[in-house]
Amino acid sequence: MKVTVLTGGVGGARFLRGVVDVLHPGDVTAVVNVGDDVEVLGLAVSPDVDSVVYALAGLADEERGWGRADETWNALDSAAAFGGESWFRLGDRDVGLHLVRTQALRAGEPLSAVTARLAAAAGIETAVLPATDDRLRTWIETPSGTFSFQEWFVARGHRDPVKRVRFEGSADARPAPGVLDALLEADAILIAPSNPFVSIGPILAVERIRRALERRRVTAIAVSPLIGGRAVKGPAADMLRRLQGGTTPAHVGESYSGLIDALVFDEADAAGTDAVSALGVRPIVTHTLMRDGASRRRLAEAALDAVAVA
Ligand code: FO1
C-alpha cells in the first residue's frame, strides 16, 4: 500500500516514523510543512523537514521533540558570546545540516532537491517532500502585533493569543516536484496528528495541494493532535478554541472540512464520536498518545486499518 502523509511539527514526525515502521519505508511519501522555515545566523533552517529527517533516520532527540539527540551547543554559545542571536537554539550537530542546505539554496538548488540529498545521505528510503519550493511563510496575528511563526512560537513562547494565521506567498506557491503525483498515486492519504492551523494549514494553503485533496479518489484520514481536548505539546488546543470554537474531535474534523473521510481520535474524547459522524466523517477511537515505538506503530496501524474498511 502506497501512503502519502501530510505532516508538520513534532507529533507529525513521530507519527510518520510509526507509519514507516508499519509499511515499507519506500511506499511512504511525506509532504512536509515549510511555513515555519526561518533564517538564523545566516542559516536556512527548515524545522519540520528536519524533524522528519531526524525522526526517520533515528537521530531525533525524543525528549526535546526537536533537533538531534546527543546534542551540544558550543557553536551557539560562541555565537552568543560574539553578540550573535541565540534565541533559536541550533545545536552543533544540527548546524551541519543547515550548512549544507544553506550552501545549496544559495547556489540555486531547490529546497526539494537538497532535502532529497539530505534524506538519502541519512539513509532514508521514504520520500521527504517539502510542500513547496516557493517561499511560503506563516505569520501569526495577535493583539500584541503580527509575528513570524518562530518569533511567536519560540521567542514569545506562543503565549500571545492568535487572532489569525496568514500564509505569506501562498497565492503563488506551487507544489514541489512529486507532491501532486504522491497525492494522486497514493492508495491512502494521512494527515498526521499535527496542529491543523500552523503545521497542516501552510501545506493546504498551496492551492493545488488543497484541490488535489478535495478531489481525492482514495480515503483520507486525519489523526487528531488533541487528547482529552488538550494538546500533548504546543498551542493546538488554544488555537482550536479560538479559531474553530472548541476542542472536541468535531472541531478538529471541521478544520479539515471536505478534506477527510475519517478522523482518528483518543478514547478520552470518545464523547465526541456522534458529532464527528454528523460531519459525515468516520470516527475511529483509539489510544493516540505516542510514548514509544510500540505506541507510534499502534497509532499508525489504527489509521491504516481505517483505509482497509473505508
Ligand atoms: N523550538 C523551541 O522551542 N526552541 C528552540 O530554540 C528551537 C530551535 C530549533 C532548532 C532547529 C529545529 O529544527 C527546530 C527548533 N525548534 C525549537 C523547534 C521548532 O521551532 C518547532 O518545533 C517547529 O517549528 C514547530 O513545528
mmCIF file of C-alpha atoms and ligand atoms in Angstrom:
data_model
loop_
_atom_site.group_PDB
_atom_site.id
_atom_site.type_symbol
_atom_site.label_atom_id
_atom_site.label_comp_id
_atom_site.label_asym_id
_atom_site.label_seq_id
_atom_site.Cartn_x
_atom_site.Cartn_y
_atom_site.Cartn_z
ATOM 1 C CA MET A 1 0.000 0.000 0.000
ATOM 2 C CA LYS A 2 1.344 3.434 -1.002
ATOM 3 C CA VAL A 3 0.596 6.151 1.504
ATOM 4 C CA THR A 4 1.156 9.900 1.441
ATOM 5 C CA VAL A 5 1.334 11.655 4.816
ATOM 6 C CA LEU A 6 0.871 15.400 5.302
ATOM 7 C CA THR A 7 2.946 16.344 8.321
ATOM 8 C CA GLY A 8 4.440 19.132 10.386
ATOM 9 C CA GLY A 9 5.732 19.592 13.890
ATOM 10 C CA VAL A 10 6.924 17.136 16.473
ATOM 11 C CA GLY A 11 3.784 14.932 16.639
ATOM 12 C CA GLY A 12 3.774 14.663 12.860
ATOM 13 C CA ALA A 13 7.333 13.400 12.692
ATOM 14 C CA ARG A 14 6.668 10.827 15.434
ATOM 15 C CA PHE A 15 3.564 9.546 13.678
ATOM 16 C CA LEU A 16 5.377 9.351 10.339
ATOM 17 C CA ARG A 17 8.011 7.185 11.994
ATOM 18 C CA GLY A 18 5.200 4.847 13.087
ATOM 19 C CA VAL A 19 3.779 4.698 9.547
ATOM 20 C CA VAL A 20 7.196 3.927 8.096
ATOM 21 C CA ASP A 21 7.718 1.192 10.691
ATOM 22 C CA VAL A 22 4.406 -0.441 9.743
ATOM 23 C CA LEU A 23 4.665 -0.140 5.955
ATOM 24 C CA HIS A 24 7.655 -0.422 3.630
ATOM 25 C CA PRO A 25 9.520 2.902 4.032
ATOM 26 C CA GLY A 26 9.764 3.239 0.236
ATOM 27 C CA ASP A 27 5.952 3.109 -0.033
ATOM 28 C CA VAL A 28 5.550 6.215 2.109
ATOM 29 C CA THR A 29 5.828 9.837 0.983
ATOM 30 C CA ALA A 30 5.918 12.703 3.467
ATOM 31 C CA VAL A 31 4.642 16.115 2.359
ATOM 32 C CA VAL A 32 6.078 18.498 4.920
ATOM 33 C CA ASN A 33 5.228 21.975 6.205
ATOM 34 C CA VAL A 34 7.664 24.768 5.319
ATOM 35 C CA GLY A 35 5.675 27.682 6.779
ATOM 36 C CA ASP A 36 7.878 27.831 9.884
ATOM 37 C CA ASP A 37 11.168 27.847 7.990
ATOM 38 C CA VAL A 38 13.444 30.534 9.321
ATOM 39 C CA GLU A 39 16.855 32.105 8.704
ATOM 40 C CA VAL A 40 19.018 32.048 11.837
ATOM 41 C CA LEU A 41 22.595 33.396 11.933
ATOM 42 C CA GLY A 42 22.530 33.346 8.129
ATOM 43 C CA LEU A 43 21.499 29.668 8.022
ATOM 44 C CA ALA A 44 18.385 28.376 6.278
ATOM 45 C CA VAL A 45 16.515 26.229 8.829
ATOM 46 C CA SER A 46 13.522 24.066 7.887
ATOM 47 C CA PRO A 47 12.451 22.765 11.326
ATOM 48 C CA ASP A 48 9.636 20.478 10.208
ATOM 49 C CA VAL A 49 11.583 18.954 7.319
ATOM 50 C CA ASP A 50 14.442 18.384 9.745
ATOM 51 C CA SER A 51 12.180 16.807 12.373
ATOM 52 C CA VAL A 52 11.087 14.317 9.715
ATOM 53 C CA VAL A 53 14.643 13.630 8.541
ATOM 54 C CA TYR A 54 15.904 13.165 12.101
ATOM 55 C CA ALA A 55 12.914 11.010 13.118
ATOM 56 C CA LEU A 56 13.231 8.703 10.097
ATOM 57 C CA ALA A 57 16.999 8.453 10.427
ATOM 58 C CA GLY A 58 16.732 7.641 14.144
ATOM 59 C CA LEU A 59 18.698 10.783 15.011
ATOM 60 C CA ALA A 60 15.948 12.771 16.748
ATOM 61 C CA ASP A 61 16.046 13.874 20.355
ATOM 62 C CA GLU A 62 12.915 12.096 21.544
ATOM 63 C CA GLU A 63 12.561 14.027 24.770
ATOM 64 C CA ARG A 64 13.112 17.575 23.498
ATOM 65 C CA GLY A 65 10.998 16.792 20.459
ATOM 66 C CA TRP A 66 13.114 18.794 18.006
ATOM 67 C CA GLY A 67 16.728 18.728 16.906
ATOM 68 C CA ARG A 68 19.221 15.886 17.315
ATOM 69 C CA ALA A 69 19.988 13.503 20.133
ATOM 70 C CA ASP A 70 23.350 13.797 21.940
ATOM 71 C CA GLU A 71 23.467 17.457 21.005
ATOM 72 C CA THR A 72 25.979 20.032 22.227
ATOM 73 C CA TRP A 73 25.682 23.806 21.904
ATOM 74 C CA ASN A 74 29.236 25.123 21.532
ATOM 75 C CA ALA A 75 28.727 26.941 18.225
ATOM 76 C CA LEU A 76 25.624 28.699 19.546
ATOM 77 C CA ASP A 77 27.337 29.648 22.824
ATOM 78 C CA SER A 78 30.270 31.008 20.865
ATOM 79 C CA ALA A 79 27.963 32.964 18.532
ATOM 80 C CA ALA A 80 26.163 34.397 21.564
ATOM 81 C CA ALA A 81 29.492 35.367 23.161
ATOM 82 C CA PHE A 82 30.316 37.298 19.997
ATOM 83 C CA GLY A 83 26.976 39.107 20.166
ATOM 84 C CA GLY A 84 25.067 36.839 17.769
ATOM 85 C CA GLU A 85 21.440 35.855 18.175
ATOM 86 C CA SER A 86 20.771 32.782 20.319
ATOM 87 C CA TRP A 87 17.001 32.785 20.850
ATOM 88 C CA PHE A 88 16.600 29.960 18.309
ATOM 89 C CA ARG A 89 18.831 27.176 19.534
ATOM 90 C CA LEU A 90 20.885 25.498 16.842
ATOM 91 C CA GLY A 91 22.916 22.586 18.158
ATOM 92 C CA ASP A 92 26.392 21.691 16.918
ATOM 93 C CA ARG A 93 25.236 18.519 15.114
ATOM 94 C CA ASP A 94 22.117 20.212 13.776
ATOM 95 C CA VAL A 95 24.179 23.067 12.323
ATOM 96 C CA GLY A 96 25.905 20.670 9.917
ATOM 97 C CA LEU A 97 22.641 20.020 8.109
ATOM 98 C CA HIS A 98 21.809 23.737 7.939
ATOM 99 C CA LEU A 99 25.230 24.499 6.468
ATOM 100 C CA VAL A 100 24.695 22.010 3.651
ATOM 101 C CA ARG A 101 21.152 23.259 2.983
ATOM 102 C CA THR A 102 22.141 26.922 3.070
ATOM 103 C CA GLN A 103 25.006 26.423 0.635
ATOM 104 C CA ALA A 104 22.752 24.506 -1.763
ATOM 105 C CA LEU A 105 19.919 27.052 -1.642
ATOM 106 C CA ARG A 106 22.402 29.903 -2.223
ATOM 107 C CA ALA A 107 23.754 28.010 -5.245
ATOM 108 C CA GLY A 108 20.208 27.893 -6.632
ATOM 109 C CA GLU A 109 19.252 24.315 -5.745
ATOM 110 C CA PRO A 110 15.537 23.990 -4.886
ATOM 111 C CA LEU A 111 14.619 23.019 -1.313
ATOM 112 C CA SER A 112 13.090 19.749 -2.564
ATOM 113 C CA ALA A 113 16.332 18.740 -4.287
ATOM 114 C CA VAL A 114 18.592 19.467 -1.335
ATOM 115 C CA THR A 115 16.084 17.772 1.008
ATOM 116 C CA ALA A 116 16.207 14.635 -1.160
ATOM 117 C CA ARG A 117 20.010 14.679 -0.955
ATOM 118 C CA LEU A 118 19.990 15.159 2.818
ATOM 119 C CA ALA A 119 17.443 12.362 3.299
ATOM 120 C CA ALA A 120 19.434 9.998 1.071
ATOM 121 C CA ALA A 121 22.635 10.843 2.956
ATOM 122 C CA ALA A 122 20.809 9.957 6.194
ATOM 123 C CA GLY A 123 19.844 6.569 4.703
ATOM 124 C CA ILE A 124 16.127 7.401 4.436
ATOM 125 C CA GLU A 125 14.113 5.465 1.836
ATOM 126 C CA THR A 126 10.902 7.419 2.385
ATOM 127 C CA ALA A 127 10.396 10.365 0.008
ATOM 128 C CA VAL A 128 10.582 13.568 2.066
ATOM 129 C CA LEU A 129 8.997 16.390 0.060
ATOM 130 C CA PRO A 130 8.672 19.979 1.248
ATOM 131 C CA ALA A 131 5.149 21.115 0.345
ATOM 132 C CA THR A 132 6.594 23.793 -1.943
ATOM 133 C CA ASP A 133 9.943 25.063 -3.196
ATOM 134 C CA ASP A 134 8.498 28.561 -3.311
ATOM 135 C CA ARG A 135 8.745 30.938 -0.389
ATOM 136 C CA LEU A 136 5.797 30.312 1.932
ATOM 137 C CA ARG A 137 5.899 31.721 5.465
ATOM 138 C CA THR A 138 3.436 31.592 8.341
ATOM 139 C CA TRP A 139 2.590 34.838 10.124
ATOM 140 C CA ILE A 140 0.648 34.979 13.367
ATOM 141 C CA GLU A 141 -1.634 37.925 14.069
ATOM 142 C CA THR A 142 -2.089 38.596 17.788
ATOM 143 C CA PRO A 143 -3.357 41.522 19.911
ATOM 144 C CA SER A 144 0.332 42.456 20.501
ATOM 145 C CA GLY A 145 1.180 42.566 16.798
ATOM 146 C CA THR A 146 1.971 40.255 13.892
ATOM 147 C CA PHE A 147 4.919 37.900 14.254
ATOM 148 C CA SER A 148 6.729 35.413 12.057
ATOM 149 C CA PHE A 149 5.933 31.872 13.174
ATOM 150 C CA GLN A 150 9.193 31.229 15.047
ATOM 151 C CA GLU A 151 9.173 34.648 16.674
ATOM 152 C CA TRP A 152 5.690 33.884 18.040
ATOM 153 C CA PHE A 153 6.375 30.217 18.818
ATOM 154 C CA VAL A 154 9.908 30.227 20.213
ATOM 155 C CA ALA A 155 10.897 33.810 21.072
ATOM 156 C CA ARG A 156 7.496 34.699 22.610
ATOM 157 C CA GLY A 157 6.678 31.159 23.803
ATOM 158 C CA HIS A 158 3.349 31.079 21.842
ATOM 159 C CA ARG A 159 1.744 32.999 24.702
ATOM 160 C CA ASP A 160 0.068 35.673 22.563
ATOM 161 C CA PRO A 161 -3.467 34.606 21.669
ATOM 162 C CA VAL A 162 -3.853 34.006 17.946
ATOM 163 C CA LYS A 163 -6.362 36.173 16.103
ATOM 164 C CA ARG A 164 -5.491 34.944 12.643
ATOM 165 C CA VAL A 165 -2.893 32.863 10.800
ATOM 166 C CA ARG A 166 -1.625 34.165 7.466
ATOM 167 C CA PHE A 167 0.500 32.399 4.852
ATOM 168 C CA GLU A 168 2.778 34.789 3.012
ATOM 169 C CA GLY A 169 3.439 33.597 -0.543
ATOM 170 C CA SER A 170 0.650 31.017 -0.621
ATOM 171 C CA ALA A 171 -1.122 32.627 -3.596
ATOM 172 C CA ASP A 172 1.899 31.948 -5.828
ATOM 173 C CA ALA A 173 3.221 28.798 -4.174
ATOM 174 C CA ARG A 174 3.309 25.722 -6.400
ATOM 175 C CA PRO A 175 3.534 22.180 -5.065
ATOM 176 C CA ALA A 176 7.141 20.950 -5.014
ATOM 177 C CA PRO A 177 8.027 18.325 -7.645
ATOM 178 C CA GLY A 178 6.476 14.976 -6.732
ATOM 179 C CA VAL A 179 3.849 16.311 -4.323
ATOM 180 C CA LEU A 180 0.834 16.156 -6.647
ATOM 181 C CA ASP A 181 1.902 12.761 -8.028
ATOM 182 C CA ALA A 182 2.270 11.481 -4.463
ATOM 183 C CA LEU A 183 -1.297 12.586 -3.703
ATOM 184 C CA LEU A 184 -2.683 11.218 -6.976
ATOM 185 C CA GLU A 185 -0.886 7.881 -6.849
ATOM 186 C CA ALA A 186 -1.367 7.090 -3.151
ATOM 187 C CA ASP A 187 -3.709 4.336 -2.008
ATOM 188 C CA ALA A 188 -4.462 6.460 1.050
ATOM 189 C CA ILE A 189 -3.716 9.938 2.340
ATOM 190 C CA LEU A 190 -2.994 10.511 6.024
ATOM 191 C CA ILE A 191 -2.914 13.792 7.910
ATOM 192 C CA ALA A 192 -0.580 13.417 10.885
ATOM 193 C CA PRO A 193 -1.532 14.477 14.440
ATOM 194 C CA SER A 194 -0.126 17.926 13.781
ATOM 195 C CA ASN A 195 -1.524 21.386 14.522
ATOM 196 C CA PRO A 196 -4.245 21.901 11.869
ATOM 197 C CA PHE A 197 -3.573 25.657 11.635
ATOM 198 C CA VAL A 198 0.184 26.106 11.692
ATOM 199 C CA SER A 199 1.521 22.664 10.711
ATOM 200 C CA ILE A 200 -1.014 21.371 8.160
ATOM 201 C CA GLY A 201 -2.536 24.784 7.305
ATOM 202 C CA PRO A 202 0.502 26.004 5.339
ATOM 203 C CA ILE A 203 0.512 22.785 3.260
ATOM 204 C CA LEU A 204 -3.190 23.180 2.450
ATOM 205 C CA ALA A 205 -2.619 26.871 1.682
ATOM 206 C CA VAL A 206 -0.916 25.703 -1.522
ATOM 207 C CA GLU A 207 -3.998 25.829 -3.717
ATOM 208 C CA ARG A 208 -3.156 22.856 -5.928
ATOM 209 C CA ILE A 209 -2.441 20.642 -2.911
ATOM 210 C CA ARG A 210 -5.775 21.560 -1.317
ATOM 211 C CA ARG A 211 -7.557 20.921 -4.621
ATOM 212 C CA ALA A 212 -5.859 17.533 -5.023
ATOM 213 C CA LEU A 213 -7.119 16.585 -1.566
ATOM 214 C CA GLU A 214 -10.624 17.862 -2.288
ATOM 215 C CA ARG A 215 -10.727 15.772 -5.466
ATOM 216 C CA ARG A 216 -9.131 12.657 -3.960
ATOM 217 C CA ARG A 217 -10.276 9.245 -5.129
ATOM 218 C CA VAL A 218 -8.824 7.474 -2.108
ATOM 219 C CA THR A 219 -9.541 7.591 1.611
ATOM 220 C CA ALA A 220 -8.072 10.498 3.540
ATOM 221 C CA ILE A 221 -7.689 10.046 7.295
ATOM 222 C CA ALA A 222 -6.635 12.671 9.801
ATOM 223 C CA VAL A 223 -5.330 11.947 13.278
ATOM 224 C CA SER A 224 -6.321 14.466 15.959
ATOM 225 C CA PRO A 225 -3.424 16.093 17.830
ATOM 226 C CA LEU A 226 -5.590 16.511 20.944
ATOM 227 C CA ILE A 227 -6.102 14.108 23.848
ATOM 228 C CA GLY A 228 -8.924 14.919 26.239
ATOM 229 C CA GLY A 229 -9.329 18.250 24.464
ATOM 230 C CA ARG A 230 -5.719 19.193 25.249
ATOM 231 C CA ALA A 231 -2.559 19.319 23.174
ATOM 232 C CA VAL A 232 0.194 16.876 24.110
ATOM 233 C CA LYS A 233 2.574 19.780 23.462
ATOM 234 C CA GLY A 234 2.231 23.223 21.916
ATOM 235 C CA PRO A 235 -0.599 25.612 21.104
ATOM 236 C CA ALA A 236 -3.020 23.366 19.132
ATOM 237 C CA ALA A 237 -5.803 23.296 21.763
ATOM 238 C CA ASP A 238 -5.704 27.024 22.363
ATOM 239 C CA MET A 239 -5.784 27.701 18.611
ATOM 240 C CA LEU A 240 -8.708 25.300 18.068
ATOM 241 C CA ARG A 241 -10.621 27.025 20.864
ATOM 242 C CA ARG A 242 -10.026 30.473 19.418
ATOM 243 C CA LEU A 243 -10.158 29.796 15.691
ATOM 244 C CA GLN A 244 -12.527 26.821 15.490
ATOM 245 C CA GLY A 245 -14.712 27.426 18.575
ATOM 246 C CA GLY A 246 -13.760 24.349 20.611
ATOM 247 C CA THR A 247 -11.500 21.373 21.185
ATOM 248 C CA THR A 248 -13.738 18.347 20.546
ATOM 249 C CA PRO A 249 -12.929 15.854 17.771
ATOM 250 C CA ALA A 250 -15.673 17.509 15.686
ATOM 251 C CA HIS A 251 -13.831 20.828 15.919
ATOM 252 C CA VAL A 252 -10.676 19.097 14.666
ATOM 253 C CA GLY A 253 -12.745 17.457 11.899
ATOM 254 C CA GLU A 254 -14.238 20.809 10.898
ATOM 255 C CA SER A 255 -10.771 22.268 10.459
ATOM 256 C CA TYR A 256 -10.355 19.693 7.628
ATOM 257 C CA SER A 257 -13.833 20.216 6.187
ATOM 258 C CA GLY A 258 -14.234 18.481 2.817
ATOM 259 C CA LEU A 259 -10.731 17.037 3.007
ATOM 260 C CA ILE A 260 -11.068 13.889 5.141
ATOM 261 C CA ASP A 261 -13.183 10.728 5.254
ATOM 262 C CA ALA A 262 -12.192 9.543 8.720
ATOM 263 C CA LEU A 263 -10.794 11.040 11.913
ATOM 264 C CA VAL A 264 -8.741 9.097 14.444
ATOM 265 C CA PHE A 265 -9.003 10.462 17.976
ATOM 266 C CA ASP A 266 -8.322 9.428 21.539
ATOM 267 C CA GLU A 267 -10.557 7.386 23.836
ATOM 268 C CA ALA A 268 -10.539 10.346 26.220
ATOM 269 C CA ASP A 269 -12.564 12.229 23.576
ATOM 270 C CA ALA A 270 -14.993 9.365 22.868
ATOM 271 C CA ALA A 271 -17.960 11.512 23.985
ATOM 272 C CA GLY A 272 -17.487 13.462 20.743
ATOM 273 C CA THR A 273 -17.971 10.432 18.495
ATOM 274 C CA ASP A 274 -21.524 11.164 17.293
ATOM 275 C CA ALA A 275 -20.664 14.765 16.429
ATOM 276 C CA VAL A 276 -17.872 13.506 14.171
ATOM 277 C CA SER A 277 -20.269 11.100 12.421
ATOM 278 C CA ALA A 278 -22.694 14.020 11.967
ATOM 279 C CA LEU A 279 -19.982 15.744 9.879
ATOM 280 C CA GLY A 280 -20.017 12.776 7.516
ATOM 281 C CA VAL A 281 -16.594 11.747 8.839
ATOM 282 C CA ARG A 282 -15.983 8.222 10.117
ATOM 283 C CA PRO A 283 -14.884 8.307 13.781
ATOM 284 C CA ILE A 284 -12.055 5.989 14.840
ATOM 285 C CA VAL A 285 -11.475 5.916 18.584
ATOM 286 C CA THR A 286 -8.202 4.544 19.918
ATOM 287 C CA HIS A 287 -5.205 5.359 22.153
ATOM 288 C CA THR A 288 -3.361 8.170 20.369
ATOM 289 C CA LEU A 289 -0.536 9.053 22.792
ATOM 290 C CA MET A 290 2.817 8.217 21.164
ATOM 291 C CA ARG A 291 5.100 7.410 24.083
ATOM 292 C CA ASP A 292 7.445 4.996 22.336
ATOM 293 C CA GLY A 293 7.968 2.956 19.183
ATOM 294 C CA ALA A 294 5.194 0.490 20.003
ATOM 295 C CA SER A 295 2.551 3.189 20.602
ATOM 296 C CA ARG A 296 3.637 5.043 17.415
ATOM 297 C CA ARG A 297 3.175 1.855 15.419
ATOM 298 C CA ARG A 298 -0.206 1.107 17.031
ATOM 299 C CA LEU A 299 -1.495 4.560 16.104
ATOM 300 C CA ALA A 300 -0.242 4.172 12.527
ATOM 301 C CA GLU A 301 -1.937 0.761 12.346
ATOM 302 C CA ALA A 302 -5.232 2.197 13.641
ATOM 303 C CA ALA A 303 -5.166 4.864 10.918
ATOM 304 C CA LEU A 304 -4.199 2.368 8.207
ATOM 305 C CA ASP A 305 -6.908 -0.098 9.345
ATOM 306 C CA ALA A 306 -9.402 2.645 8.601
ATOM 307 C CA VAL A 307 -8.201 2.660 4.973
ATOM 308 C CA ALA A 308 -8.961 -1.019 4.644
ATOM 309 C CA VAL A 309 -12.572 -0.717 5.835
ATOM 310 C CA ALA A 310 -13.464 2.714 4.396
HETATM 311 N N1 FO1 B 1 11.868 25.035 19.397
HETATM 312 C C1 FO1 B 1 11.961 25.730 20.543
HETATM 313 O O1 FO1 B 1 11.002 25.769 21.315
HETATM 314 N N2 FO1 B 1 13.112 26.435 20.840
HETATM 315 C C2 FO1 B 1 14.190 26.431 20.031
HETATM 316 O O2 FO1 B 1 15.202 27.072 20.325
HETATM 317 C C3 FO1 B 1 14.119 25.645 18.825
HETATM 318 C C4 FO1 B 1 15.200 25.527 17.957
HETATM 319 C C5 FO1 B 1 15.105 24.675 16.856
HETATM 320 C C6 FO1 B 1 16.210 24.471 16.030
HETATM 321 C C7 FO1 B 1 16.122 23.612 14.936
HETATM 322 C C8 FO1 B 1 14.917 22.961 14.664
HETATM 323 O O3 FO1 B 1 14.839 22.128 13.620
HETATM 324 C C9 FO1 B 1 13.817 23.155 15.480
HETATM 325 C C10 FO1 B 1 13.890 24.006 16.575
HETATM 326 N N3 FO1 B 1 12.800 24.197 17.410
HETATM 327 C C11 FO1 B 1 12.916 24.958 18.542
HETATM 328 C C12 FO1 B 1 11.524 23.564 17.128
HETATM 329 C C13 FO1 B 1 10.650 24.383 16.185
HETATM 330 O O4 FO1 B 1 10.577 25.718 16.492
HETATM 331 C C14 FO1 B 1 9.205 23.882 16.240
HETATM 332 O O5 FO1 B 1 9.064 22.646 16.848
HETATM 333 C C15 FO1 B 1 8.599 23.737 14.914
HETATM 334 O O6 FO1 B 1 8.842 24.802 14.055
HETATM 335 C C16 FO1 B 1 7.076 23.539 15.064
HETATM 336 O O7 FO1 B 1 6.726 22.667 14.159
#
